[in-house]
């Protein structure tokens, strides 16, 4: 796993690398493997900051909940642990990700996420095919912030279908 990570002093960025079996089906490593690598890095090397990307936190909700559950248990059993994580995240609906999942993220050590909302204009987001609604975005942002998880929004300015009026929606959104 560590050969597939970006390493900075006391920080590791972990991307989920998928493999395919003989039937060309995507296979993921069990969630516990990533958790064990984080605990090992924390205990042996003092690496406390982890970053997750790809489908590790944006794919299967079952796998995501499993990862958060084992990490939350680790924090409960080790209250002095400084292990924390951040990641690239996507907006999800209340049905996909109820408020309790965001609380579990926090208990698991999540401190921040980056979300590519791309635009304050729902039309531009639809043109980009972001796959979430205005309601999903507000649910996600409010749930993260209510749980004390920092959010960095990523924007794409000047998309080909963006008008001046739509650009102003970005400004209004950020105010």
PDB file of C-alpha atoms in Angstrom:
ATOM      1  CA  UNK A   1       0.000   0.000   0.000  1.00  0.00           C
ATOM      2  CA  UNK A   2       2.672   2.522   0.945  1.00  0.00           C
ATOM      3  CA  UNK A   3       4.244   2.342  -2.504  1.00  0.00           C
ATOM      4  CA  UNK A   4       0.954   3.758  -3.853  1.00  0.00           C
ATOM      5  CA  UNK A   5       0.861   6.791  -1.576  1.00  0.00           C
ATOM      6  CA  UNK A   6       2.272  10.273  -1.625  1.00  0.00           C
ATOM      7  CA  UNK A   7       4.392  10.835   1.474  1.00  0.00           C
ATOM      8  CA  UNK A   8       5.204  14.132   3.144  1.00  0.00           C
ATOM      9  CA  UNK A   9       6.711  14.410   6.621  1.00  0.00           C
ATOM     10  CA  UNK A  10       4.109  13.087   9.056  1.00  0.00           C
ATOM     11  CA  UNK A  11       1.420  12.998   6.317  1.00  0.00           C
ATOM     12  CA  UNK A  12       0.287  10.285   3.921  1.00  0.00           C
ATOM     13  CA  UNK A  13      -2.190  10.578   1.059  1.00  0.00           C
ATOM     14  CA  UNK A  14      -3.832   7.235   0.325  1.00  0.00           C
ATOM     15  CA  UNK A  15      -5.551   6.575  -2.980  1.00  0.00           C
ATOM     16  CA  UNK A  16      -7.594   3.463  -3.511  1.00  0.00           C
ATOM     17  CA  UNK A  17      -6.082   1.365  -6.246  1.00  0.00           C
ATOM     18  CA  UNK A  18      -8.488  -1.037  -7.845  1.00  0.00           C
ATOM     19  CA  UNK A  19      -7.598  -4.305  -9.459  1.00  0.00           C
ATOM     20  CA  UNK A  20      -9.637  -6.461 -11.787  1.00  0.00           C
ATOM     21  CA  UNK A  21     -10.059 -10.182 -11.532  1.00  0.00           C
ATOM     22  CA  UNK A  22     -10.196 -12.629 -14.442  1.00  0.00           C
ATOM     23  CA  UNK A  23     -13.876 -11.731 -15.086  1.00  0.00           C
ATOM     24  CA  UNK A  24     -12.849  -8.040 -15.361  1.00  0.00           C
ATOM     25  CA  UNK A  25     -14.756  -7.192 -12.150  1.00  0.00           C
ATOM     26  CA  UNK A  26     -13.323  -4.435  -9.980  1.00  0.00           C
ATOM     27  CA  UNK A  27     -11.905  -5.687  -6.687  1.00  0.00           C
ATOM     28  CA  UNK A  28     -11.153  -3.468  -3.708  1.00  0.00           C
ATOM     29  CA  UNK A  29      -8.989  -4.277  -0.744  1.00  0.00           C
ATOM     30  CA  UNK A  30     -11.047  -4.792   2.403  1.00  0.00           C
ATOM     31  CA  UNK A  31     -11.584  -1.511   4.262  1.00  0.00           C
ATOM     32  CA  UNK A  32      -9.806  -2.879   7.314  1.00  0.00           C
ATOM     33  CA  UNK A  33      -6.549  -2.997   5.306  1.00  0.00           C
ATOM     34  CA  UNK A  34      -6.540   0.812   5.010  1.00  0.00           C
ATOM     35  CA  UNK A  35      -7.396   1.231   8.670  1.00  0.00           C
ATOM     36  CA  UNK A  36      -4.594  -1.145   9.705  1.00  0.00           C
ATOM     37  CA  UNK A  37      -2.082   0.750   7.541  1.00  0.00           C
ATOM     38  CA  UNK A  38      -3.106   4.033   9.181  1.00  0.00           C
ATOM     39  CA  UNK A  39      -2.802   2.614  12.705  1.00  0.00           C
ATOM     40  CA  UNK A  40       0.561   1.044  11.831  1.00  0.00           C
ATOM     41  CA  UNK A  41       1.875   4.332  10.402  1.00  0.00           C
ATOM     42  CA  UNK A  42       0.621   6.236  13.433  1.00  0.00           C
ATOM     43  CA  UNK A  43       2.095   3.869  16.025  1.00  0.00           C
ATOM     44  CA  UNK A  44       5.375   2.979  14.316  1.00  0.00           C
ATOM     45  CA  UNK A  45       6.280   6.189  12.474  1.00  0.00           C
ATOM     46  CA  UNK A  46       4.233   8.890  14.201  1.00  0.00           C
ATOM     47  CA  UNK A  47       2.292   9.630  11.004  1.00  0.00           C
ATOM     48  CA  UNK A  48      -0.933  11.200  12.206  1.00  0.00           C
ATOM     49  CA  UNK A  49      -2.386  12.891   9.116  1.00  0.00           C
ATOM     50  CA  UNK A  50      -3.927  10.813   6.350  1.00  0.00           C
ATOM     51  CA  UNK A  51      -5.648  11.863   3.147  1.00  0.00           C
ATOM     52  CA  UNK A  52      -8.125   9.615   1.380  1.00  0.00           C
ATOM     53  CA  UNK A  53      -9.121   9.900  -2.254  1.00  0.00           C
ATOM     54  CA  UNK A  54     -10.830   8.100  -5.064  1.00  0.00           C
ATOM     55  CA  UNK A  55     -13.607   5.663  -4.273  1.00  0.00           C
ATOM     56  CA  UNK A  56     -12.315   4.907  -0.776  1.00  0.00           C
ATOM     57  CA  UNK A  57     -14.601   7.599   0.639  1.00  0.00           C
ATOM     58  CA  UNK A  58     -16.778   8.273  -2.422  1.00  0.00           C
ATOM     59  CA  UNK A  59     -17.689   4.794  -3.574  1.00  0.00           C
ATOM     60  CA  UNK A  60     -19.536   2.147  -1.617  1.00  0.00           C
ATOM     61  CA  UNK A  61     -21.338   3.628   1.369  1.00  0.00           C
ATOM     62  CA  UNK A  62     -21.008   0.280   3.133  1.00  0.00           C
ATOM     63  CA  UNK A  63     -17.210   0.359   2.743  1.00  0.00           C
ATOM     64  CA  UNK A  64     -17.118   4.007   3.824  1.00  0.00           C
ATOM     65  CA  UNK A  65     -19.220   3.314   6.923  1.00  0.00           C
ATOM     66  CA  UNK A  66     -17.071   0.277   7.732  1.00  0.00           C
ATOM     67  CA  UNK A  67     -13.899   2.398   7.511  1.00  0.00           C
ATOM     68  CA  UNK A  68     -15.392   5.166   9.657  1.00  0.00           C
ATOM     69  CA  UNK A  69     -16.704   2.639  12.194  1.00  0.00           C
ATOM     70  CA  UNK A  70     -13.344   0.949  12.766  1.00  0.00           C
ATOM     71  CA  UNK A  71     -11.561   4.310  12.910  1.00  0.00           C
ATOM     72  CA  UNK A  72     -14.145   5.716  15.354  1.00  0.00           C
ATOM     73  CA  UNK A  73     -13.690   2.639  17.559  1.00  0.00           C
ATOM     74  CA  UNK A  74      -9.914   3.177  17.439  1.00  0.00           C
ATOM     75  CA  UNK A  75     -10.376   6.771  18.614  1.00  0.00           C
ATOM     76  CA  UNK A  76     -12.770   5.702  21.369  1.00  0.00           C
ATOM     77  CA  UNK A  77     -10.317   3.024  22.556  1.00  0.00           C
ATOM     78  CA  UNK A  78      -7.329   5.405  22.210  1.00  0.00           C
ATOM     79  CA  UNK A  79      -8.597   8.815  23.386  1.00  0.00           C
ATOM     80  CA  UNK A  80      -5.116  10.376  23.169  1.00  0.00           C
ATOM     81  CA  UNK A  81      -4.665   9.377  19.526  1.00  0.00           C
ATOM     82  CA  UNK A  82      -3.751  12.225  17.192  1.00  0.00           C
ATOM     83  CA  UNK A  83      -4.613  10.235  14.055  1.00  0.00           C
ATOM     84  CA  UNK A  84      -6.783  12.303  11.715  1.00  0.00           C
ATOM     85  CA  UNK A  85      -7.774  12.301   8.079  1.00  0.00           C
ATOM     86  CA  UNK A  86      -9.080  14.448   5.286  1.00  0.00           C
ATOM     87  CA  UNK A  87     -10.148  13.676   1.757  1.00  0.00           C
ATOM     88  CA  UNK A  88     -11.724  14.507  -1.535  1.00  0.00           C
ATOM     89  CA  UNK A  89     -15.452  14.273  -1.052  1.00  0.00           C
ATOM     90  CA  UNK A  90     -18.651  14.515  -3.085  1.00  0.00           C
ATOM     91  CA  UNK A  91     -22.069  15.872  -2.170  1.00  0.00           C
ATOM     92  CA  UNK A  92     -24.600  13.210  -1.266  1.00  0.00           C
ATOM     93  CA  UNK A  93     -28.336  13.204  -0.623  1.00  0.00           C
ATOM     94  CA  UNK A  94     -29.906  12.767   2.815  1.00  0.00           C
ATOM     95  CA  UNK A  95     -31.049   9.313   1.701  1.00  0.00           C
ATOM     96  CA  UNK A  96     -27.527   8.293   0.663  1.00  0.00           C
ATOM     97  CA  UNK A  97     -25.805   9.848   3.644  1.00  0.00           C
ATOM     98  CA  UNK A  98     -27.924  10.814   6.649  1.00  0.00           C
ATOM     99  CA  UNK A  99     -26.618  13.245   9.262  1.00  0.00           C
ATOM    100  CA  UNK A 100     -25.429  10.347  11.465  1.00  0.00           C
ATOM    101  CA  UNK A 101     -22.849   9.389   8.815  1.00  0.00           C
ATOM    102  CA  UNK A 102     -21.263  12.838   9.096  1.00  0.00           C
ATOM    103  CA  UNK A 103     -21.121  12.458  12.870  1.00  0.00           C
ATOM    104  CA  UNK A 104     -19.426   9.084  12.371  1.00  0.00           C
ATOM    105  CA  UNK A 105     -16.894  10.756  10.022  1.00  0.00           C
ATOM    106  CA  UNK A 106     -15.997  13.207  12.788  1.00  0.00           C
ATOM    107  CA  UNK A 107     -15.736  10.431  15.387  1.00  0.00           C
ATOM    108  CA  UNK A 108     -13.453   8.580  12.941  1.00  0.00           C
ATOM    109  CA  UNK A 109     -11.030  11.504  12.912  1.00  0.00           C
ATOM    110  CA  UNK A 110     -12.111  13.391   9.787  1.00  0.00           C
ATOM    111  CA  UNK A 111     -10.985  17.008  10.093  1.00  0.00           C
ATOM    112  CA  UNK A 112     -11.489  18.362   6.564  1.00  0.00           C
ATOM    113  CA  UNK A 113     -12.741  17.606   3.075  1.00  0.00           C
ATOM    114  CA  UNK A 114     -12.333  19.137  -0.371  1.00  0.00           C
ATOM    115  CA  UNK A 115     -15.492  19.211  -2.480  1.00  0.00           C
ATOM    116  CA  UNK A 116     -15.544  20.060  -6.165  1.00  0.00           C
ATOM    117  CA  UNK A 117     -18.865  21.894  -6.286  1.00  0.00           C
ATOM    118  CA  UNK A 118     -17.483  23.601  -9.432  1.00  0.00           C
ATOM    119  CA  UNK A 119     -20.161  26.328  -9.563  1.00  0.00           C
ATOM    120  CA  UNK A 120     -22.790  28.194  -7.583  1.00  0.00           C
ATOM    121  CA  UNK A 121     -25.057  27.716 -10.608  1.00  0.00           C
ATOM    122  CA  UNK A 122     -27.048  24.495 -10.635  1.00  0.00           C
ATOM    123  CA  UNK A 123     -27.299  24.763 -14.446  1.00  0.00           C
ATOM    124  CA  UNK A 124     -23.511  24.773 -14.793  1.00  0.00           C
ATOM    125  CA  UNK A 125     -23.216  21.862 -12.347  1.00  0.00           C
ATOM    126  CA  UNK A 126     -25.785  19.961 -14.419  1.00  0.00           C
ATOM    127  CA  UNK A 127     -23.842  20.755 -17.621  1.00  0.00           C
ATOM    128  CA  UNK A 128     -20.691  19.410 -15.961  1.00  0.00           C
ATOM    129  CA  UNK A 129     -22.704  16.351 -14.836  1.00  0.00           C
ATOM    130  CA  UNK A 130     -21.758  16.684 -11.182  1.00  0.00           C
ATOM    131  CA  UNK A 131     -24.632  14.391 -10.195  1.00  0.00           C
ATOM    132  CA  UNK A 132     -25.961  16.228  -7.160  1.00  0.00           C
ATOM    133  CA  UNK A 133     -28.770  18.687  -6.564  1.00  0.00           C
ATOM    134  CA  UNK A 134     -28.819  22.019  -4.782  1.00  0.00           C
ATOM    135  CA  UNK A 135     -30.539  20.242  -1.878  1.00  0.00           C
ATOM    136  CA  UNK A 136     -27.820  17.554  -1.769  1.00  0.00           C
ATOM    137  CA  UNK A 137     -25.107  20.223  -1.706  1.00  0.00           C
ATOM    138  CA  UNK A 138     -26.725  22.159   1.148  1.00  0.00           C
ATOM    139  CA  UNK A 139     -27.342  18.938   3.119  1.00  0.00           C
ATOM    140  CA  UNK A 140     -23.696  17.888   2.721  1.00  0.00           C
ATOM    141  CA  UNK A 141     -22.192  21.284   3.542  1.00  0.00           C
ATOM    142  CA  UNK A 142     -24.463  21.899   6.547  1.00  0.00           C
ATOM    143  CA  UNK A 143     -23.880  18.385   7.927  1.00  0.00           C
ATOM    144  CA  UNK A 144     -20.106  18.685   7.596  1.00  0.00           C
ATOM    145  CA  UNK A 145     -19.978  22.111   9.215  1.00  0.00           C
ATOM    146  CA  UNK A 146     -22.367  21.144  12.028  1.00  0.00           C
ATOM    147  CA  UNK A 147     -19.939  18.322  12.857  1.00  0.00           C
ATOM    148  CA  UNK A 148     -16.947  20.660  12.904  1.00  0.00           C
ATOM    149  CA  UNK A 149     -15.421  19.263   9.721  1.00  0.00           C
ATOM    150  CA  UNK A 150     -13.673  21.946   7.671  1.00  0.00           C
ATOM    151  CA  UNK A 151     -14.694  22.274   4.038  1.00  0.00           C
ATOM    152  CA  UNK A 152     -12.718  23.595   1.106  1.00  0.00           C
ATOM    153  CA  UNK A 153     -14.838  24.199  -1.982  1.00  0.00           C
ATOM    154  CA  UNK A 154     -13.273  23.800  -5.401  1.00  0.00           C
ATOM    155  CA  UNK A 155     -14.671  25.926  -8.244  1.00  0.00           C
ATOM    156  CA  UNK A 156     -14.316  25.847 -12.003  1.00  0.00           C
ATOM    157  CA  UNK A 157     -14.700  29.338 -13.440  1.00  0.00           C
ATOM    158  CA  UNK A 158     -15.394  29.956 -17.115  1.00  0.00           C
ATOM    159  CA  UNK A 159     -17.049  26.683 -18.071  1.00  0.00           C
ATOM    160  CA  UNK A 160     -18.144  26.989 -21.729  1.00  0.00           C
ATOM    161  CA  UNK A 161     -21.867  27.199 -20.876  1.00  0.00           C
ATOM    162  CA  UNK A 162     -21.357  29.658 -17.997  1.00  0.00           C
ATOM    163  CA  UNK A 163     -22.842  33.116 -18.580  1.00  0.00           C
ATOM    164  CA  UNK A 164     -22.014  36.319 -16.705  1.00  0.00           C
ATOM    165  CA  UNK A 165     -25.217  35.837 -14.716  1.00  0.00           C
ATOM    166  CA  UNK A 166     -24.168  32.319 -13.752  1.00  0.00           C
ATOM    167  CA  UNK A 167     -20.730  33.592 -12.763  1.00  0.00           C
ATOM    168  CA  UNK A 168     -22.460  36.061 -10.433  1.00  0.00           C
ATOM    169  CA  UNK A 169     -24.207  33.074  -8.825  1.00  0.00           C
ATOM    170  CA  UNK A 170     -20.713  31.907  -7.780  1.00  0.00           C
ATOM    171  CA  UNK A 171     -20.069  35.244  -6.069  1.00  0.00           C
ATOM    172  CA  UNK A 172     -23.471  35.190  -4.361  1.00  0.00           C
ATOM    173  CA  UNK A 173     -22.925  31.577  -3.255  1.00  0.00           C
ATOM    174  CA  UNK A 174     -19.574  32.427  -1.689  1.00  0.00           C
ATOM    175  CA  UNK A 175     -20.898  35.484   0.135  1.00  0.00           C
TER     176      UNK A 175
END
